[in-house]
């Protein structure tokens, strides 16, 4: 079945405050605050503090007038106020180095908490760090500590359509209602909601968004030219929160918009068109971030039409953006989507590496190659993409999916931060070498130091709860925080989100609320994995909307997403010895680990190997019994989630409780359907009964 519909918000319905309710600002708002510095972002900080103080009894001043509890100061705005204790400025910074455009220093000495920054954005991020800390920011002595983002660009891609798409609707892969930017071909015009969205993003550290779908239609293409004012209005509303706007563009824009006969990236007229068009963009939006491009993929136009490659195409746009400081995010999601299912030599999982690895070193410095975290398509379990290790001379962005296309579409509770943390912590060259996060953060290691970005497909819409499912807000929050610091612990991030979203002062039993939310969310990604596709095989999903089971839904399709189950076994042989050779795209030791049936991790076994149902996993279970056991266990875990949540009735906002209760009921129905269809399918294929004698239809 397709996913259940989400009712759009009404024009007068105020959105849920998410993790920024007024009560979250109580510790800050009860203090005497001195703000030192000037500029639009400093004014944003002032407005935030003033609003908190008006509610909670504190005060905020721009010049010192007596004792203060908190100083927020730009270090380059003249001498620091005398009320700043010496200990706050002379204490050693263990991290060393400059704070940069977005970093800040936090210290507490002699009863005064101090946040210092070298640039206004750092002061804004320092303010929201204080909100996260609450009373802990105003307790005891705290030596100076620098906080800097690990990644330069922390970005959300909106797959929002300006005009309603006849198949995908207003938002492609959107599960929270309509777009917050667009409605029926025009700007939505909800300025308050856009400002509130910018505030949520800034509070987590997100500093960039693209505002339209990477599948650029005719109406969306016009945002680059005659409808640029619509983009500028969004940029104006988000700028006070340090969020820069990017735009998805069609590679065919010179033909579609400019009337040229070609979009050949080596054509002088095409180059001139992009340069002049980009100059006009920056004249209207001086802090414009750049372009996002999906080219030669799933029907989108690209350089292949002219006998050129992706480096030619990306460098064309990079050249137009470079004089203005912009970047082009060129997506590596390129594969043949018209495959013959009879041909087992063609492997979609190989495609990004095969297309892009030979081009390493040819991309301009302001090209960011945007690579999906796995080699296929945002499945609940995939190996990390081999492209990340294959391109040391190219700037990379790892792309995640906050919108839950293949993880329950925000009808299922599925906290994704543990999965993302595994991806970011993965070490492509072995346990002693750099992690994926190190590659993105410019950490030292072999080859040129390029650095990169973390990008995710956004999950918000015009639903009152932003994400459809109130608990899906935790994924949006965790993405921003992990993009700021990939080392953060997902469980600690969940604690942060709980403490902000459900302030203890508003609850009769905050310990029970925290315990319940951890019980529901901590293992929810693995619960989803248990009742859906087993052991990394992926794509046993209904093709009509990617929701619910469709075990053979893609098995004979053109999309190249197969599991090859037959009477003898299941899985895709991607070995060098007998399969597609995809294991050879990884450097050692992973090329050997994935090649080896004995060493391959259980959770990826069917991604890399076709095995008999009797194959014994490292866990000691056979493949067929693992399928049965995990699918029964997954449903039992959803029952426990539902029952635990029911205990919070009357303890939290009834609207939140009711919405989550509704979603958990649907999750249980859908999980049961997954269990019954998957188990029955494999029972009928294999003929092997469940060793525990449970009913399989």
XYZ file of C-alpha atoms in Angstrom:
697
model
C 0.000 0.000 0.000
C 1.008 3.624 -0.326
C 1.649 5.583 2.843
C -1.340 7.109 4.608
C -2.066 10.715 3.742
C -0.968 13.559 5.992
C -3.437 16.382 6.434
C -1.992 19.804 5.540
C -1.830 22.535 8.127
C -4.410 25.280 7.975
C -3.274 28.837 7.357
C -3.978 29.830 10.940
C -2.494 26.763 12.630
C 0.715 27.676 14.442
C 3.461 25.064 14.114
C 4.647 23.101 17.104
C 7.683 24.781 18.741
C 9.665 21.539 18.329
C 12.818 21.715 20.469
C 12.548 25.486 21.053
C 9.529 25.974 23.352
C 9.667 29.090 25.540
C 10.419 26.955 28.602
C 13.705 25.818 27.031
C 14.956 29.401 27.419
C 14.172 29.674 31.134
C 17.751 29.439 32.432
C 18.934 32.031 29.954
C 15.910 34.282 30.306
C 16.185 34.529 34.081
C 19.671 36.107 33.878
C 21.166 39.574 33.596
C 22.723 39.566 30.146
C 25.195 41.911 28.458
C 25.460 41.759 24.662
C 28.556 43.288 23.056
C 28.793 43.661 19.285
C 26.901 44.795 16.207
C 25.479 43.385 13.025
C 22.322 41.629 11.821
C 23.134 38.271 13.431
C 23.978 40.024 16.706
C 20.575 41.682 16.471
C 19.068 38.200 16.122
C 20.878 37.153 19.297
C 19.531 40.250 21.054
C 15.973 39.524 19.955
C 16.216 35.918 21.187
C 17.594 36.955 24.563
C 15.148 39.842 24.966
C 12.189 37.565 24.275
C 13.446 35.035 26.820
C 14.086 37.726 29.442
C 10.651 39.245 28.963
C 9.110 35.860 29.722
C 11.376 34.703 32.539
C 12.259 37.910 34.389
C 15.817 38.644 33.286
C 17.193 41.639 31.403
C 19.447 42.252 28.435
C 21.597 45.331 27.798
C 23.968 46.486 25.079
C 26.122 48.483 27.527
C 27.180 47.420 31.020
C 25.081 48.814 33.863
C 25.895 46.886 37.001
C 26.502 43.230 37.680
C 25.695 40.631 35.036
C 25.381 36.839 34.887
C 26.126 36.366 31.210
C 28.217 38.158 28.601
C 27.828 37.478 24.895
C 30.579 39.369 23.072
C 32.322 39.729 19.737
C 36.037 39.971 20.345
C 36.661 42.365 17.460
C 33.997 44.911 18.492
C 36.340 47.028 20.597
C 37.614 46.313 24.115
C 35.696 43.658 25.994
C 33.422 44.977 28.740
C 35.066 45.281 32.142
C 32.543 42.862 33.613
C 34.171 40.029 31.667
C 36.303 38.226 34.270
C 39.972 37.849 33.467
C 39.740 34.105 33.923
C 37.351 33.863 31.006
C 39.853 35.343 28.572
C 43.162 34.056 29.905
C 42.212 30.441 30.639
C 43.895 28.058 28.200
C 41.942 26.835 25.230
C 42.814 23.148 24.917
C 41.683 23.104 21.294
C 43.919 25.998 20.232
C 43.656 27.959 16.988
C 41.252 30.622 15.752
C 37.543 30.339 16.343
C 36.719 31.037 12.708
C 33.507 32.438 11.274
C 31.215 30.125 13.229
C 33.098 29.090 16.358
C 32.732 30.382 19.893
C 34.466 30.150 23.246
C 32.507 29.316 26.394
C 33.844 29.917 29.891
C 32.542 30.634 33.384
C 34.594 32.437 36.007
C 33.794 34.477 39.120
C 30.079 33.841 38.730
C 29.911 35.133 35.154
C 29.303 32.977 32.091
C 31.001 34.289 28.960
C 30.492 33.439 25.298
C 33.094 34.997 22.990
C 33.121 34.822 19.205
C 35.154 36.293 16.379
C 32.163 36.589 14.044
C 28.422 37.125 14.552
C 27.478 33.592 13.467
C 29.624 32.219 16.267
C 27.718 34.312 18.771
C 24.424 32.967 17.431
C 25.599 29.361 17.741
C 26.962 30.120 21.203
C 23.555 31.398 22.269
C 21.825 28.169 21.252
C 24.530 26.149 22.974
C 23.592 27.956 26.189
C 19.954 27.005 25.607
C 20.972 23.344 25.308
C 22.998 23.543 28.519
C 20.239 25.213 30.535
C 21.184 25.734 34.183
C 24.456 23.867 33.667
C 25.744 26.926 31.784
C 25.481 28.983 34.962
C 26.927 26.552 37.479
C 30.405 26.405 38.998
C 33.675 27.338 37.323
C 34.143 26.286 33.712
C 37.493 26.680 31.944
C 37.467 28.153 28.485
C 36.535 25.698 25.776
C 36.336 26.342 22.065
C 33.440 25.030 20.016
C 33.856 24.927 16.241
C 31.877 23.122 13.568
C 33.718 20.119 12.186
C 32.234 20.655 8.721
C 32.078 23.920 6.829
C 28.674 23.335 5.244
C 25.800 21.624 7.024
C 23.012 21.517 4.511
C 19.451 20.358 3.965
C 18.150 19.647 0.472
C 14.433 20.258 0.035
C 12.809 18.185 -2.674
C 9.958 20.689 -2.850
C 8.233 21.375 -6.150
C 6.979 24.857 -6.967
C 4.221 23.447 -9.167
C 2.446 20.324 -7.972
C 3.968 17.304 -9.710
C 1.333 14.935 -11.149
C 2.948 11.923 -9.426
C 5.119 13.242 -6.583
C 2.871 16.098 -5.498
C 4.033 19.320 -3.884
C 6.999 17.647 -2.156
C 8.781 14.637 -3.651
C 9.430 12.089 -0.901
C 7.700 14.443 1.504
C 5.804 12.871 4.378
C 4.766 15.914 6.380
C 2.223 17.667 4.216
C 2.868 20.428 1.715
C 5.875 22.639 1.147
C 6.714 25.450 3.550
C 8.062 27.401 0.551
C 5.661 26.791 -2.327
C 1.993 26.113 -3.000
C 0.309 25.450 -6.350
C 2.972 27.131 -8.458
C 3.503 30.215 -6.311
C 5.350 31.179 -3.117
C 3.505 29.975 -0.043
C 3.967 33.351 1.635
C 4.051 32.119 5.252
C 6.839 34.386 6.429
C 6.410 33.538 10.122
C 6.811 29.829 9.472
C 9.945 30.381 7.380
C 11.478 32.499 10.128
C 10.603 29.818 12.675
C 12.216 27.222 10.420
C 15.400 29.268 10.134
C 15.500 29.495 13.911
C 15.168 25.711 14.296
C 17.960 25.159 11.781
C 20.323 27.639 13.404
C 19.758 26.096 16.822
C 21.212 22.791 15.556
C 23.969 24.314 13.432
C 22.511 23.905 9.926
C 23.791 26.775 7.789
C 22.563 26.035 4.248
C 19.498 24.768 2.399
C 18.426 24.247 -1.157
C 14.842 25.307 -1.686
C 13.648 23.165 -4.590
C 13.690 19.619 -5.912
C 16.796 18.170 -7.570
C 14.404 16.888 -10.240
C 13.931 20.327 -11.755
C 10.690 20.803 -13.666
C 9.751 23.635 -16.042
C 8.295 25.871 -13.334
C 11.178 25.208 -10.931
C 13.738 26.037 -13.627
C 12.414 29.608 -13.693
C 13.647 30.225 -10.140
C 17.076 30.831 -11.651
C 15.894 33.713 -13.831
C 12.491 35.376 -13.992
C 11.382 34.040 -10.585
C 14.613 34.794 -8.768
C 12.763 37.263 -6.518
C 10.900 34.313 -4.992
C 14.229 32.790 -3.963
C 15.498 36.141 -2.697
C 12.512 36.468 -0.384
C 13.309 33.114 1.209
C 16.958 34.156 1.555
C 15.914 37.395 3.261
C 13.862 35.499 5.829
C 16.564 32.918 6.623
C 19.562 35.270 6.592
C 19.008 36.510 10.177
C 19.684 32.945 11.322
C 22.855 32.440 9.274
C 21.237 30.095 6.737
C 22.378 30.538 3.119
C 20.098 29.589 0.265
C 21.130 27.279 -2.599
C 19.131 26.453 -5.708
C 18.680 23.213 -7.654
C 19.117 23.955 -11.355
C 18.669 21.982 -14.535
C 21.790 21.343 -16.572
C 19.726 22.192 -19.644
C 19.014 25.732 -18.392
C 20.810 27.443 -21.310
C 18.366 25.709 -23.670
C 15.273 25.769 -21.455
C 15.698 29.336 -20.208
C 18.272 30.983 -22.461
C 17.041 29.935 -25.876
C 20.406 28.452 -26.841
C 20.570 25.466 -29.146
C 22.935 23.568 -26.842
C 23.955 23.089 -23.220
C 27.360 21.626 -24.163
C 29.659 22.446 -21.214
C 32.586 23.186 -23.566
C 30.630 25.637 -25.697
C 31.686 29.271 -25.267
C 28.139 30.547 -25.552
C 26.953 28.142 -22.849
C 29.779 29.241 -20.547
C 28.934 32.908 -21.141
C 25.252 32.250 -20.407
C 26.003 30.606 -17.065
C 28.413 33.382 -16.096
C 25.999 36.196 -16.891
C 23.063 34.390 -15.278
C 25.074 33.697 -12.130
C 26.174 37.336 -11.921
C 22.501 38.341 -11.888
C 21.787 35.835 -9.128
C 24.493 37.314 -6.902
C 23.449 40.855 -7.699
C 20.051 39.969 -6.230
C 21.235 37.585 -3.452
C 24.812 38.551 -2.474
C 25.211 35.645 -0.025
C 23.753 33.031 -2.379
C 25.300 29.635 -1.652
C 25.397 27.984 -5.055
C 23.819 25.347 -7.255
C 22.711 21.735 -6.691
C 22.692 19.552 -9.802
C 21.307 16.123 -10.604
C 22.583 15.344 -14.105
C 22.398 12.296 -16.371
C 20.367 10.466 -13.748
C 16.812 9.142 -13.857
C 16.004 11.185 -16.940
C 17.563 14.479 -15.896
C 19.687 16.132 -18.629
C 23.453 16.281 -18.334
C 26.798 16.424 -20.108
C 26.506 12.888 -21.513
C 24.218 14.282 -24.218
C 27.224 16.132 -25.649
C 29.847 13.424 -25.250
C 31.237 15.121 -22.120
C 31.752 13.771 -18.620
C 30.663 14.862 -15.171
C 33.849 16.839 -14.516
C 33.186 18.882 -17.655
C 29.643 19.571 -16.522
C 30.429 20.387 -12.914
C 33.387 22.596 -13.779
C 31.221 24.650 -16.121
C 28.970 25.719 -13.248
C 31.885 25.971 -10.828
C 33.546 28.486 -13.118
C 30.455 30.677 -13.086
C 30.167 30.489 -9.285
C 33.844 30.849 -8.337
C 34.125 34.659 -8.644
C 31.273 34.997 -6.151
C 32.418 32.389 -3.628
C 29.689 29.908 -4.529
C 29.855 26.128 -4.829
C 28.170 23.529 -6.986
C 26.967 20.358 -5.316
C 27.104 17.798 -8.106
C 25.223 14.636 -7.126
C 26.898 11.290 -7.743
C 23.545 9.462 -7.885
C 24.070 8.348 -11.482
C 23.150 4.879 -12.755
C 21.329 3.079 -15.524
C 17.664 3.053 -14.518
C 16.638 1.004 -17.542
C 18.387 -2.247 -16.711
C 17.533 -5.706 -17.982
C 16.707 -7.830 -14.950
C 17.931 -10.891 -16.830
C 21.477 -9.487 -16.984
C 23.275 -10.239 -13.722
C 26.494 -8.532 -14.841
C 24.943 -5.085 -14.486
C 25.040 -3.844 -10.903
C 23.458 -0.571 -9.830
C 25.602 -0.573 -6.671
C 28.738 -0.216 -8.829
C 27.507 2.773 -10.789
C 28.610 5.831 -8.780
C 32.143 4.485 -8.366
C 32.414 3.503 -12.023
C 31.267 6.940 -13.159
C 33.201 9.134 -10.765
C 36.335 7.433 -9.399
C 38.181 7.840 -12.747
C 37.508 11.600 -12.550
C 39.244 12.184 -9.210
C 41.468 15.248 -9.389
C 39.642 16.788 -12.345
C 36.984 18.711 -10.443
C 37.401 22.404 -9.640
C 38.006 23.371 -6.023
C 34.461 24.711 -5.625
C 32.830 21.502 -6.876
C 31.453 19.349 -4.072
C 30.663 15.840 -5.249
C 27.556 14.840 -3.288
C 27.609 11.085 -2.608
C 24.782 9.077 -1.063
C 26.029 7.395 2.112
C 25.508 3.965 0.579
C 26.025 2.655 -2.948
C 22.323 2.096 -3.705
C 19.580 4.346 -2.353
C 19.033 5.179 1.339
C 18.142 1.641 2.366
C 17.793 0.753 6.079
C 21.085 -1.118 5.764
C 23.823 -0.662 3.164
C 27.598 -0.629 3.239
C 29.221 2.791 3.132
C 29.713 4.027 -0.424
C 33.110 3.092 -1.869
C 33.225 6.460 -3.638
C 34.166 8.153 -0.349
C 37.522 6.359 -0.218
C 38.126 6.523 -3.970
C 38.351 10.296 -4.463
C 40.981 11.870 -2.189
C 41.548 14.787 -4.583
C 37.866 15.777 -4.715
C 35.724 17.679 -2.260
C 32.922 15.414 -1.085
C 29.588 15.765 0.616
C 27.996 12.709 2.163
C 24.242 12.723 1.584
C 21.858 11.312 4.193
C 18.077 11.106 4.070
C 16.236 12.660 6.992
C 12.930 12.217 5.224
C 12.154 8.564 5.815
C 11.533 7.351 2.272
C 12.661 3.792 2.990
C 12.412 3.870 6.781
C 8.702 4.275 7.387
C 7.887 7.647 5.857
C 7.461 9.365 9.205
C 4.583 7.051 10.043
C 7.055 4.723 11.724
C 9.154 5.815 14.700
C 12.692 5.324 13.417
C 15.477 7.291 15.087
C 18.195 7.401 12.443
C 21.072 9.026 14.338
C 22.632 5.664 15.344
C 22.733 4.655 11.666
C 24.259 7.979 10.602
C 26.789 7.751 13.413
C 27.871 4.325 12.142
C 28.342 5.762 8.648
C 30.352 8.752 9.886
C 32.484 6.569 12.156
C 33.235 4.008 9.429
C 36.952 3.799 8.588
C 37.302 3.021 4.863
C 41.025 2.185 5.075
C 40.866 0.096 8.241
C 40.544 0.503 12.011
C 43.670 2.635 12.452
C 42.926 5.045 9.604
C 40.631 8.021 9.057
C 36.867 7.817 9.385
C 34.281 9.165 6.963
C 33.833 12.117 9.327
C 37.593 12.732 9.223
C 37.498 12.841 5.424
C 34.722 15.441 5.499
C 36.360 17.450 8.282
C 39.714 17.794 6.515
C 41.550 15.687 9.062
C 45.108 14.749 8.193
C 45.684 11.612 6.187
C 46.882 10.291 2.819
C 46.334 12.461 -0.246
C 45.240 16.098 -0.591
C 43.204 17.607 2.228
C 39.958 18.750 0.678
C 37.298 18.688 3.344
C 33.607 18.459 2.626
C 30.032 18.794 3.705
C 27.238 16.803 5.289
C 23.963 17.095 3.398
C 20.564 15.512 3.982
C 17.224 15.387 2.243
C 14.923 17.411 4.482
C 11.857 16.009 6.208
C 9.731 19.049 7.051
C 6.434 20.170 5.616
C 3.467 22.293 6.562
C 2.240 19.743 9.089
C 1.692 21.311 12.542
C 4.453 19.050 13.901
C 6.852 19.999 11.064
C 7.692 16.332 10.351
C 4.286 14.635 10.474
C 5.411 12.357 13.290
C 6.367 14.395 16.379
C 9.142 11.919 17.160
C 10.617 12.410 13.665
C 11.693 15.849 14.875
C 14.505 14.002 16.675
C 15.988 13.040 13.295
C 16.005 16.625 12.062
C 17.595 17.766 15.310
C 20.206 15.007 15.312
C 21.244 15.669 11.725
C 22.197 19.254 12.488
C 24.058 18.319 15.647
C 25.988 15.483 13.940
C 26.869 17.800 11.063
C 28.348 20.205 13.628
C 30.205 17.413 15.450
C 30.079 13.875 13.985
C 31.636 12.474 17.187
C 28.517 13.163 19.233
C 26.772 10.172 20.774
C 23.272 9.526 19.328
C 21.906 8.645 22.777
C 23.224 11.948 24.176
C 21.657 13.801 21.248
C 18.357 12.139 22.031
C 18.711 13.346 25.633
C 19.279 16.892 24.347
C 16.227 16.717 22.139
C 14.049 15.283 24.925
C 15.154 17.888 27.462
C 14.447 20.740 25.036
C 11.204 19.406 23.546
C 9.721 18.217 26.846
C 11.147 20.619 29.475
C 11.234 19.052 32.929
C 9.455 22.064 34.451
C 6.359 21.247 32.374
C 6.185 17.562 33.392
C 4.968 15.759 36.487
C 7.353 12.860 35.885
C 10.230 13.910 33.598
C 12.172 10.734 34.389
C 9.343 8.577 33.037
C 9.080 10.703 29.884
C 12.797 10.381 29.236
C 12.794 6.647 29.972
C 9.831 6.098 27.659
C 11.266 8.082 24.761
C 14.547 6.210 24.990
C 12.685 2.903 25.110
C 10.711 3.855 22.001
C 13.510 5.434 19.961
C 16.922 4.075 20.984
C 16.701 0.860 18.972
C 13.922 1.900 16.611
C 16.104 1.921 13.469
C 17.135 -1.680 14.117
C 13.538 -2.575 14.933
C 12.523 -1.232 11.524
C 15.325 -3.233 9.929
C 14.168 -6.402 11.708
C 10.656 -6.367 10.289
C 11.585 -5.228 6.755
C 14.352 -6.439 4.389
C 16.849 -8.809 6.024
C 20.658 -8.874 6.138
C 21.256 -5.874 3.880
C 19.376 -7.155 0.857
C 17.136 -4.047 0.625
C 14.324 -2.987 -1.686
C 11.641 -5.510 -0.730
C 9.318 -2.522 -0.746
C 6.107 -1.673 -2.553
C 7.079 0.208 -5.742
C 3.917 2.320 -5.431
C 5.251 4.920 -3.029
C 8.010 2.869 -1.330
C 5.803 2.138 1.673
C 4.973 -1.306 2.984
C 6.122 -4.714 1.736
C 6.441 -5.706 -1.882
C 8.921 -8.573 -1.714
C 9.061 -9.089 -5.475
C 7.930 -5.573 -6.308
C 11.206 -4.625 -7.965
C 12.500 -8.082 -8.762
C 11.762 -7.961 -12.473
C 11.917 -4.192 -12.924
C 14.235 -1.883 -14.822
C 15.535 -0.204 -11.664
C 18.326 -2.643 -10.846
C 17.281 -3.415 -7.272
C 17.108 -7.179 -6.967
C 17.374 -9.841 -4.254
C 17.553 -12.904 -6.552
C 15.655 -15.165 -4.146
C 14.969 -18.626 -5.548
C 14.241 -22.057 -4.085
C 17.881 -22.522 -3.072
C 18.926 -19.193 -1.620
C 18.870 -15.384 -1.623
C 21.199 -12.420 -2.008
C 23.273 -10.590 -4.610
C 26.692 -11.936 -5.535
C 28.916 -8.860 -5.683
C 32.197 -10.722 -5.192
C 35.177 -10.512 -7.532
C 35.404 -14.280 -7.727
C 31.953 -15.094 -9.066
C 29.826 -11.924 -9.036
C 29.749 -8.323 -10.221
C 33.108 -7.436 -8.656
C 31.729 -4.589 -6.587
C 33.710 -5.738 -3.528
C 36.837 -4.690 -5.421
C 35.741 -1.055 -5.302
C 36.718 -0.937 -1.618
C 40.292 -0.542 -0.405
C 41.785 -3.163 1.889
C 40.830 -4.487 4.360
C 37.175 -4.091 3.386
C 37.665 -5.480 -0.111
C 38.798 -8.733 1.491
C 36.233 -8.667 4.302
C 33.268 -8.170 1.966
C 34.643 -10.705 -0.534
C 34.886 -13.394 2.117
C 31.765 -15.332 2.977
C 33.353 -16.161 6.328
C 34.316 -12.570 7.225
C 31.433 -10.551 5.777
C 29.338 -9.004 8.582
C 25.974 -10.678 9.016
C 24.065 -7.452 8.526
C 25.534 -7.059 5.005
C 25.675 -10.717 3.996
C 22.911 -10.622 1.391
C 24.162 -7.335 -0.039
C 27.434 -9.013 -1.055
C 26.648 -12.743 -1.307
C 24.050 -15.142 -2.653
C 23.808 -17.913 -0.069
C 21.630 -20.959 0.636
C 18.928 -20.645 3.258
C 20.866 -23.092 5.400
C 23.938 -20.856 5.561
C 24.925 -20.321 9.205
C 25.493 -16.736 10.305
C 28.068 -15.587 12.841
C 25.131 -15.391 15.238
C 24.728 -19.175 14.974
C 21.361 -18.943 13.238
C 20.674 -20.042 9.687
C 19.661 -17.374 7.180
C 16.093 -18.672 6.960
C 15.670 -18.864 10.726
C 17.145 -15.385 11.093
C 14.504 -14.094 8.685
C 11.713 -15.709 10.673
C 13.076 -14.699 14.094
C 13.797 -11.072 13.275
C 10.440 -10.468 11.663
C 8.564 -11.869 14.639
C 10.844 -9.917 16.989
C 10.361 -6.662 15.092
C 6.589 -6.795 15.466
C 6.890 -7.648 19.176
C 9.152 -4.619 19.620
C 6.594 -2.323 17.995
C 3.940 -3.684 20.367
C 6.235 -2.807 23.272
C 6.798 0.695 21.842
C 3.056 1.247 21.585
C 2.426 0.019 25.134
C 5.214 2.112 26.608
C 3.961 5.224 24.862
C 0.448 4.663 26.200
C 1.818 5.183 29.737
C 2.437 8.865 28.930
C -1.247 9.658 28.389
C -2.103 12.728 30.441
C 1.562 13.521 31.106
C 2.464 15.422 27.937
C 0.712 17.655 25.414
C -2.426 15.712 24.385
C -1.988 16.725 20.729
C 1.499 15.234 20.678
C 0.397 12.103 22.495
C -2.576 11.556 20.215
C -0.540 12.011 17.029
C 2.161 9.579 18.156
C -0.490 7.071 19.281
C -2.052 7.241 15.819
C 1.322 6.704 14.157
C 2.289 3.783 16.374
C -0.988 2.053 15.542
C -0.192 2.354 11.843
C 3.379 1.210 12.458
C 2.118 -1.928 14.154
C -0.317 -2.655 11.327
C 2.388 -2.172 8.721
C 5.055 -4.110 10.644
C 2.637 -7.036 10.932
C 2.058 -6.919 7.191
C 5.828 -6.868 6.580
C 6.305 -9.849 8.897
C 3.592 -11.947 7.353
C 4.491 -11.228 3.740
C 8.260 -11.638 4.128
C 8.058 -14.776 6.257
C 5.446 -16.362 4.025
C 7.411 -15.520 0.900
C 10.576 -17.180 2.180
C 8.727 -20.147 3.661
C 7.173 -20.810 0.281
C 10.484 -20.269 -1.525
C 12.610 -22.392 0.786
C 10.139 -24.972 2.087
C 11.918 -24.731 5.458
C 9.514 -24.455 8.431
C 10.052 -22.166 11.381
C 12.031 -24.068 14.005
C 9.854 -22.498 16.709
C 6.599 -23.610 15.170
C 5.023 -20.149 14.844
C 2.288 -19.562 12.358
C 3.451 -18.568 8.887
C 0.666 -18.082 6.363
